[in-house]
Amino acid sequence: MLYHSTTNPAHRVDLKEAILRSLPPDNGLYMPDTLPVLGPEFWAIWRELTFQEIGYAVAHAFFHEDVPAAALKEIVEGTLSFDAPLITLAPGDHILELFHGPTLAFKDFGARFMARLMAWLTRGEDRELTVLVATSGDTGGAVASAFHRVKGTRVIILYPKGKVSGLQEKQLTTLGDNITALEIDGTFDDCQRLVKSAFLDRELSERLNLTSANSINLSRLVPQSFYYIHSARQLPEGIEPVFVIPSGNFGNLTAGLLALQLGLPVKKFLAATNANDVVPAYLKTGDYQPRPSTATISNAMDVGAPSNFARMQALFGNSWEAMRGKIEGMAFTDDQTRAAVREVKSLYDYEIDPHGAVGWLAARKWRAAHPGNATITLETAHPAKFLDVMEQEIGKGVVEIPERLAILADREKVAIQLPADEAAFKAWLR
Ligand SMILES: *Cc1c(COP(=O)(O)O)cnc(C)c1O
């Protein structure tokens, strides 16, 4: 299979280049030349398959020309070492918990698959692969955990000093071994700029065998489509789910579109955002106006220029009408989100994190207008990751802190301090 750039379809590369390069030189996004479809033989038995079997079928549909079956099976099984349970709050109101992985956010699915696929693509090479990643919180932790002690790889995480939560920082800075954390005296945008400057330096990029682990990497999206199929089959036969996706860079929603393309029956996708409502506004007006992001309490969704937007457009043949036929956008304020956290707790005794709460609001609005519909809201992170908001809304000591997060509190932070300066960063890399 070859992969092309959304900006220039004539720019085509093989799987190894699409994954290790991450981004085409023309700033487009890589898409497979043909989008895979799962055949009738899969849809005849999909309700009886395990999560791992579904994952393998999807990964096989995408990668069978390039990765042998046995290797692919190992990659999928290594990725899916934890479940994604579907919880029912009330009839038709379902929550898909995606936070049972090592770092308690859905990003574990993508990061774990990517780490394993990259290790396979570079097997037998004696050059070490250097993975650079800029993070505003959750991505860095998931990537660090996924690559920790993976032979032949080294991970360098850049995070903005004082701008990630205490526990998030511990997830980045306490693993050691092949993981190095750089605490940058600047913003998340500075971190991204530094990463970009290293890639643009051909000599440095070649010498260190640099690769990127950000969310535009196709190998992070494919495994996220597994859980759309896995959850939909748990609804009664004949019910088409409405998927509700709390969104920032829209990688998760794009993965849902891949599942749709594979043949999954989906009634609608709801793109739920906080005040950063660039995509809901586009769906309403047809006018796409990216802008600087606004800070909210669902901060993993504070994105003003969603990086997967070009892929979403490509999946709908660049037609606004086609996209709005399948995706509906809804945006909610922080006050509404806080009220939803309280309401879900008091109505259902369920602790929903602020990101999931944005989704739940969209789901409720949809069901009110479409009685009888079943919504599946993606709960993208464990509420313990956003403890301050949870405590303000439902009280202290209510959210249980999972062991794997709690033990980090006593670990010692190890980070290298650097200014937000390209020359200093490159000198350090060299
Ligand atoms: C990253 C993240 C999101 C946004 O996901 P996208 O794929 O970027 O749209 C939502 N919630 C949480 C908790 C996240 O970490």
Short mmCIF file of N, CA and C in Angstrom, two decimals, residues 115-116 118-119 122 128-133 140-158 171-182 211 414 416 428-429:
data_model
loop_
_atom_site.label_atom_id
_atom_site.label_comp_id
_atom_site.label_asym_id
_atom_site.label_seq_id
_atom_site.Cartn_x
_atom_site.Cartn_y
_atom_site.Cartn_z
N ALA A 115 4.20 2.67 18.88
CA ALA A 115 5.52 2.25 19.37
C ALA A 115 5.87 0.86 18.82
N ARG A 116 4.89 -0.02 18.85
CA ARG A 116 5.14 -1.39 18.39
C ARG A 116 5.35 -1.46 16.88
N MET A 118 6.43 1.03 14.95
CA MET A 118 7.73 1.65 14.64
C MET A 118 8.88 0.70 14.94
N ALA A 119 8.79 -0.01 16.06
CA ALA A 119 9.85 -0.97 16.42
C ALA A 119 9.94 -2.05 15.35
N THR A 122 11.58 -0.76 12.06
CA THR A 122 13.02 -0.49 12.14
C THR A 122 13.80 -1.68 12.69
N GLU A 128 19.85 3.86 16.26
CA GLU A 128 18.81 4.16 17.23
C GLU A 128 17.82 5.17 16.64
N LEU A 129 16.53 4.98 16.93
CA LEU A 129 15.50 5.90 16.48
C LEU A 129 15.25 6.91 17.61
N THR A 130 15.26 8.21 17.28
CA THR A 130 14.98 9.22 18.29
C THR A 130 13.58 9.79 18.07
N VAL A 131 12.72 9.58 19.04
CA VAL A 131 11.33 10.05 18.93
C VAL A 131 11.20 11.38 19.66
N LEU A 132 10.83 12.42 18.92
CA LEU A 132 10.63 13.74 19.54
C LEU A 132 9.15 14.00 19.70
N VAL A 133 8.75 14.48 20.88
CA VAL A 133 7.34 14.81 21.05
C VAL A 133 7.17 16.03 21.94
N GLY A 140 2.36 13.29 25.94
CA GLY A 140 3.72 12.95 26.38
C GLY A 140 3.74 11.73 27.28
N GLY A 141 2.80 11.67 28.22
CA GLY A 141 2.74 10.54 29.14
C GLY A 141 2.46 9.24 28.41
N ALA A 142 1.51 9.27 27.48
CA ALA A 142 1.15 8.06 26.74
C ALA A 142 2.32 7.59 25.88
N VAL A 143 3.00 8.54 25.23
CA VAL A 143 4.13 8.18 24.37
C VAL A 143 5.29 7.65 25.22
N ALA A 144 5.57 8.30 26.33
CA ALA A 144 6.66 7.86 27.21
C ALA A 144 6.41 6.44 27.70
N SER A 145 5.20 6.18 28.16
CA SER A 145 4.86 4.86 28.66
C SER A 145 4.95 3.81 27.55
N ALA A 146 4.49 4.17 26.34
CA ALA A 146 4.46 3.20 25.23
C ALA A 146 5.86 2.83 24.77
N PHE A 147 6.79 3.78 24.79
CA PHE A 147 8.15 3.52 24.29
C PHE A 147 9.13 3.11 25.39
N HIS A 148 8.68 3.17 26.64
CA HIS A 148 9.60 2.90 27.73
C HIS A 148 10.25 1.52 27.57
N ARG A 149 11.57 1.50 27.53
CA ARG A 149 12.36 0.27 27.40
C ARG A 149 12.16 -0.46 26.07
N VAL A 150 11.60 0.22 25.06
CA VAL A 150 11.56 -0.40 23.73
C VAL A 150 12.96 -0.28 23.14
N LYS A 151 13.53 -1.43 22.80
CA LYS A 151 14.92 -1.46 22.32
C LYS A 151 15.09 -0.65 21.04
N GLY A 152 16.23 0.03 20.93
CA GLY A 152 16.52 0.77 19.71
C GLY A 152 15.81 2.11 19.61
N THR A 153 15.10 2.52 20.67
CA THR A 153 14.42 3.82 20.62
C THR A 153 14.82 4.69 21.80
N ARG A 154 14.78 5.97 21.56
CA ARG A 154 15.03 6.96 22.58
C ARG A 154 13.95 8.02 22.43
N VAL A 155 13.37 8.45 23.53
CA VAL A 155 12.27 9.41 23.45
C VAL A 155 12.66 10.70 24.15
N ILE A 156 12.44 11.81 23.47
CA ILE A 156 12.69 13.12 24.07
C ILE A 156 11.38 13.91 24.08
N ILE A 157 10.91 14.22 25.30
CA ILE A 157 9.63 14.90 25.47
C ILE A 157 9.88 16.35 25.85
N LEU A 158 9.26 17.27 25.14
CA LEU A 158 9.36 18.69 25.49
C LEU A 158 8.04 19.13 26.09
N GLN A 171 4.20 11.82 35.17
CA GLN A 171 4.12 10.78 34.13
C GLN A 171 5.22 10.96 33.08
N LEU A 172 5.66 12.22 32.90
CA LEU A 172 6.68 12.51 31.88
C LEU A 172 8.09 12.35 32.41
N THR A 173 8.27 12.57 33.70
CA THR A 173 9.62 12.79 34.21
C THR A 173 10.14 11.71 35.16
N THR A 174 9.40 10.63 35.35
CA THR A 174 9.83 9.66 36.36
C THR A 174 10.16 8.28 35.79
N LEU A 175 10.07 8.11 34.47
CA LEU A 175 10.32 6.77 33.92
C LEU A 175 11.81 6.46 33.79
N GLY A 176 12.58 7.45 33.32
CA GLY A 176 14.01 7.22 33.15
C GLY A 176 14.31 6.30 31.97
N ASP A 177 15.43 5.55 32.07
CA ASP A 177 15.89 4.67 30.98
C ASP A 177 15.99 5.44 29.67
N ASN A 178 15.22 5.02 28.65
CA ASN A 178 15.33 5.66 27.32
C ASN A 178 14.42 6.87 27.16
N ILE A 179 13.84 7.34 28.27
CA ILE A 179 12.92 8.50 28.19
C ILE A 179 13.59 9.72 28.84
N THR A 180 13.69 10.82 28.09
CA THR A 180 14.27 12.05 28.64
C THR A 180 13.23 13.17 28.55
N ALA A 181 13.04 13.88 29.65
CA ALA A 181 12.08 14.99 29.66
C ALA A 181 12.84 16.31 29.64
N LEU A 182 12.41 17.22 28.76
CA LEU A 182 12.98 18.56 28.70
C LEU A 182 11.91 19.55 29.16
N THR A 211 12.19 10.93 14.53
CA THR A 211 10.81 10.68 14.13
C THR A 211 9.89 11.38 15.12
N VAL A 414 12.72 13.94 37.22
CA VAL A 414 14.01 14.20 36.60
C VAL A 414 13.77 14.87 35.25
N ILE A 416 15.43 17.99 32.35
CA ILE A 416 16.50 18.91 31.98
C ILE A 416 15.86 20.24 31.61
N TRP A 428 21.87 21.01 22.53
CA TRP A 428 21.63 19.93 23.50
C TRP A 428 21.45 18.60 22.78
N LEU A 429 20.68 18.62 21.67
CA LEU A 429 20.46 17.38 20.91
C LEU A 429 21.77 16.81 20.38
#
